[in-house]
């Protein structure tokens, strides 16, 4: 049971570099999410996709873009990484947006130097 | 004011103790409530949903008080393996979830 798979698990970037975080789920869920988690703060929603073909901004979207490639995959892109984007990133999915139980991937630990 | 507030702790308790966490939320229109557990450097995992009538799952009991807008989690007979961060989660606008910053529990032998 893979559930939600994120790659990579760790990444170090230099300021200004770009990268894409990948996320895939095998639970046939309609909704997918990207969060970041910083020390002393709860998870904050970056972007979400209620269903295939739609994406919407969350609480902290600045500096990020997303693509819902198909029903299974939802990627997060940092076009020009900044030290403030050093964080742990979690992808999650749920059956539908209103059925709220979310299942999380193992996370990506990103450091921007 | 944060939408979901929790005491970050840490709560240090001996094995076998009973410990309770509270969480307050600001949106009176919230419909769904959860407790998630997060182990150190791992992903959050659903511990239990919280219903208006209260619900129990083994040693864990969750309560919801809509009038006062708070949620509680009671852990009885604490085990070393209960050491983790417990996240209070409340539904927000459009069905999205709002996460509290978490309460850290450390169970000591």
Short mmCIF file of C-alpha atoms in Angstrom, two decimals:
data_model
loop_
_atom_site.label_atom_id
_atom_site.label_comp_id
_atom_site.label_asym_id
_atom_site.label_seq_id
_atom_site.Cartn_x
_atom_site.Cartn_y
_atom_site.Cartn_z
CA UNK A 1 0.00 0.00 0.00
CA UNK A 2 1.97 2.98 -1.29
CA UNK A 3 -0.65 5.64 -0.45
CA UNK A 4 0.93 9.04 -1.11
CA UNK A 5 4.47 9.06 -2.47
CA UNK A 6 6.68 12.15 -2.51
CA UNK A 7 10.01 12.66 -4.19
CA UNK A 8 12.65 13.66 -3.38
CA UNK A 9 12.90 13.08 0.38
CA UNK A 10 15.69 15.63 0.81
CA UNK A 11 16.96 18.48 -1.32
CA UNK A 12 19.45 21.30 -0.93
CA UNK A 13 19.19 24.25 -3.29
CA UNK A 14 21.06 27.47 -3.76
CA UNK A 15 19.12 30.72 -3.78
CA UNK A 16 17.64 31.30 -7.22
CA UNK A 17 17.63 27.67 -8.30
CA UNK A 18 14.41 26.00 -9.36
CA UNK A 19 13.03 22.58 -8.63
CA UNK A 20 9.85 20.53 -8.74
CA UNK A 21 8.54 18.41 -5.91
CA UNK A 22 6.62 15.39 -7.11
CA UNK A 23 3.61 13.77 -5.48
CA UNK A 24 1.55 10.77 -6.54
CA UNK A 25 -1.31 8.93 -4.86
CA UNK A 26 -2.72 5.52 -5.65
CA UNK A 27 -5.97 5.76 -3.68
CA UNK A 28 -8.04 7.17 -6.55
CA UNK A 29 -8.57 10.36 -4.55
CA UNK A 30 -9.99 13.42 -6.24
CA UNK A 31 -8.41 16.11 -4.08
CA UNK A 32 -4.74 16.79 -3.46
CA UNK A 33 -2.85 19.36 -1.37
CA UNK A 34 0.56 20.84 -0.75
CA UNK A 35 1.53 22.05 2.74
CA UNK A 36 4.63 23.43 4.33
CA UNK A 37 5.55 22.92 7.96
CA UNK A 38 7.90 25.23 9.83
CA UNK A 39 9.03 25.00 13.48
CA UNK A 40 6.44 26.32 15.90
CA UNK A 41 3.79 26.58 13.23
CA UNK A 42 1.06 24.29 12.06
CA UNK A 43 0.88 22.98 8.55
CA UNK A 44 0.08 25.79 6.15
CA UNK A 45 -1.70 25.15 2.88
CA UNK A 46 0.22 26.30 -0.18
CA UNK A 47 -2.03 25.12 -3.01
CA UNK A 48 -4.70 22.53 -3.48
CA UNK A 49 -6.52 20.78 -6.27
CA UNK A 50 -10.13 19.91 -5.56
CA UNK A 51 -10.32 17.69 -8.63
CA UNK A 52 -8.36 16.87 -11.75
CA UNK A 53 -7.99 19.97 -13.88
CA UNK A 54 -8.44 22.50 -11.08
CA UNK A 55 -5.99 24.20 -8.76
CA UNK A 56 -6.45 26.94 -6.18
CA UNK A 57 -4.30 29.02 -3.88
CA UNK A 58 -4.09 28.26 -0.23
CA UNK A 59 -2.79 30.35 2.64
CA UNK A 60 0.82 30.82 1.45
CA UNK A 61 1.03 30.48 -2.37
CA UNK A 62 3.61 33.16 -3.13
CA UNK A 63 6.76 31.78 -4.75
CA UNK A 64 5.14 28.50 -5.77
CA UNK A 65 3.31 27.03 -8.73
CA UNK A 66 1.48 23.73 -9.05
CA UNK A 67 0.36 21.35 -11.76
CA UNK A 68 -2.30 18.68 -11.47
CA UNK A 69 -0.86 16.46 -14.13
CA UNK A 70 -3.61 13.84 -13.90
CA UNK A 71 -5.77 12.38 -11.17
CA UNK A 72 -2.78 10.68 -9.51
CA UNK A 73 -0.12 13.38 -9.66
CA UNK A 74 0.20 16.87 -8.22
CA UNK A 75 3.53 18.67 -8.46
CA UNK A 76 4.84 21.76 -6.69
CA UNK A 77 7.38 24.01 -8.38
CA UNK A 78 9.72 26.58 -6.90
CA UNK A 79 10.78 28.81 -9.77
CA UNK A 80 13.44 30.79 -7.91
CA UNK A 81 14.13 29.35 -4.49
CA UNK A 82 14.64 31.67 -1.52
CA UNK A 83 15.98 30.89 1.98
CA UNK A 84 12.47 31.60 3.34
CA UNK A 85 11.31 28.50 1.48
CA UNK A 86 13.46 26.26 3.64
CA UNK A 87 10.86 23.98 5.15
CA UNK A 88 9.36 20.52 5.22
CA UNK A 89 6.82 20.04 2.44
CA UNK A 90 3.98 17.57 2.68
CA UNK A 91 1.66 16.41 -0.04
CA UNK A 92 -1.73 15.02 0.96
CA UNK A 93 -4.82 13.63 -0.71
CA UNK A 94 -8.45 13.07 0.21
CA UNK A 95 -11.39 11.37 -1.41
CA UNK A 96 -13.09 14.67 -2.12
CA UNK A 97 -12.58 18.16 -0.77
CA UNK A 98 -15.57 18.06 1.52
CA UNK A 99 -14.77 14.59 2.86
CA UNK A 100 -11.91 15.87 4.80
CA UNK A 101 -9.78 12.99 6.03
CA UNK A 102 -6.41 13.60 4.43
CA UNK A 103 -3.58 11.14 3.92
CA UNK A 104 -0.06 12.46 3.85
CA UNK A 105 3.15 11.60 2.08
CA UNK A 106 6.40 11.22 4.02
CA UNK A 107 7.51 14.76 3.25
CA UNK A 108 10.36 16.53 1.47
CA UNK A 109 12.96 18.33 3.56
CA UNK A 110 14.16 21.31 1.58
CA UNK A 111 17.03 23.61 2.48
CA UNK A 112 17.71 26.74 0.47
CA UNK A 113 21.13 28.24 1.06
CA UNK B 1 -6.07 35.29 16.80
CA UNK B 2 -5.10 31.96 15.26
CA UNK B 3 -7.92 29.93 13.74
CA UNK B 4 -6.90 26.86 15.72
CA UNK B 5 -4.99 27.23 18.97
CA UNK B 6 -3.22 24.61 21.01
CA UNK B 7 -0.87 24.68 23.96
CA UNK B 8 2.42 23.54 22.41
CA UNK B 9 3.60 21.93 25.66
CA UNK B 10 5.61 19.80 26.07
CA UNK B 11 3.52 17.71 28.40
CA UNK B 12 5.84 15.40 30.32
CA UNK B 13 3.98 12.54 31.99
CA UNK B 14 4.95 9.16 33.51
CA UNK B 15 3.83 5.91 31.97
CA UNK B 16 0.33 5.01 33.05
CA UNK B 17 -0.77 8.61 33.55
CA UNK B 18 -3.88 10.18 32.10
CA UNK B 19 -3.30 13.32 30.07
CA UNK B 20 -5.69 15.71 28.35
CA UNK B 21 -5.15 18.25 25.59
CA UNK B 22 -7.49 21.03 24.60
CA UNK B 23 -7.79 22.99 21.41
CA UNK B 24 -9.89 26.04 20.59
CA UNK B 25 -11.10 27.13 17.17
CA UNK B 26 -12.46 30.43 15.92
CA UNK B 27 -14.82 29.52 13.08
CA UNK B 28 -18.21 28.65 14.49
CA UNK B 29 -19.24 27.30 11.07
CA UNK B 30 -16.63 24.50 11.13
CA UNK B 31 -18.18 21.10 10.54
CA UNK B 32 -15.37 18.58 10.76
CA UNK B 33 -12.88 18.00 13.53
CA UNK B 34 -9.93 15.66 13.86
CA UNK B 35 -6.93 14.75 15.92
CA UNK B 36 -3.83 13.82 13.95
CA UNK B 37 -0.65 12.36 15.39
CA UNK B 38 2.78 13.33 14.13
CA UNK B 39 5.92 11.49 15.15
CA UNK B 40 9.25 13.30 15.03
CA UNK B 41 10.24 14.06 11.43
CA UNK B 42 7.36 12.00 10.06
CA UNK B 43 4.10 12.79 8.31
CA UNK B 44 0.85 13.50 10.20
CA UNK B 45 -1.50 10.55 10.48
CA UNK B 46 -5.15 10.54 11.42
CA UNK B 47 -5.65 9.52 15.04
CA UNK B 48 -9.39 9.98 15.21
CA UNK B 49 -12.29 12.06 14.03
CA UNK B 50 -14.21 14.04 16.64
CA UNK B 51 -17.98 13.89 16.79
CA UNK B 52 -20.47 16.03 18.69
CA UNK B 53 -21.50 13.08 20.83
CA UNK B 54 -17.89 12.33 21.75
CA UNK B 55 -16.08 9.21 20.69
CA UNK B 56 -13.67 6.71 22.11
CA UNK B 57 -11.04 4.51 20.53
CA UNK B 58 -9.35 2.30 23.06
CA UNK B 59 -7.39 4.52 25.43
CA UNK B 60 -8.24 7.68 23.47
CA UNK B 61 -11.36 9.79 23.96
CA UNK B 62 -12.22 12.86 21.93
CA UNK B 63 -14.86 15.43 22.83
CA UNK B 64 -16.30 18.41 20.98
CA UNK B 65 -17.94 21.39 22.62
CA UNK B 66 -19.51 23.49 19.87
CA UNK B 67 -20.89 26.13 22.22
CA UNK B 68 -17.46 26.92 23.60
CA UNK B 69 -15.66 26.02 20.38
CA UNK B 70 -13.14 23.64 21.82
CA UNK B 71 -12.04 20.08 21.24
CA UNK B 72 -10.34 17.80 23.71
CA UNK B 73 -8.30 14.62 23.56
CA UNK B 74 -7.91 12.39 26.60
CA UNK B 75 -5.29 9.66 26.69
CA UNK B 76 -5.57 7.10 29.48
CA UNK B 77 -2.84 4.75 30.69
CA UNK B 78 -0.14 6.53 28.67
CA UNK B 79 2.46 4.38 26.92
CA UNK B 80 5.97 5.30 25.88
CA UNK B 81 4.78 4.87 22.30
CA UNK B 82 2.25 7.67 22.77
CA UNK B 83 5.11 10.18 22.74
CA UNK B 84 4.42 12.37 19.70
CA UNK B 85 2.93 15.68 18.66
CA UNK B 86 -0.86 15.80 18.52
CA UNK B 87 -2.39 18.11 15.95
CA UNK B 88 -5.86 19.55 16.35
CA UNK B 89 -7.49 19.95 12.94
CA UNK B 90 -10.66 21.83 12.03
CA UNK B 91 -12.41 22.28 8.70
CA UNK B 92 -12.35 25.78 7.28
CA UNK B 93 -13.92 27.49 4.33
CA UNK B 94 -14.42 25.38 1.24
CA UNK B 95 -13.73 22.15 3.07
CA UNK B 96 -10.05 22.85 3.59
CA UNK B 97 -8.42 21.81 6.85
CA UNK B 98 -6.84 24.19 9.35
CA UNK B 99 -4.08 22.69 11.49
CA UNK B 100 -3.09 23.76 14.96
CA UNK B 101 0.61 23.98 15.72
CA UNK B 102 0.44 20.81 17.77
CA UNK B 103 0.89 19.73 21.38
CA UNK B 104 3.96 17.68 22.21
CA UNK B 105 3.60 14.74 24.59
CA UNK B 106 6.56 13.00 26.15
CA UNK B 107 5.81 9.89 28.16
CA UNK B 108 8.61 8.95 30.55
CA UNK B 109 9.33 5.49 32.00
#
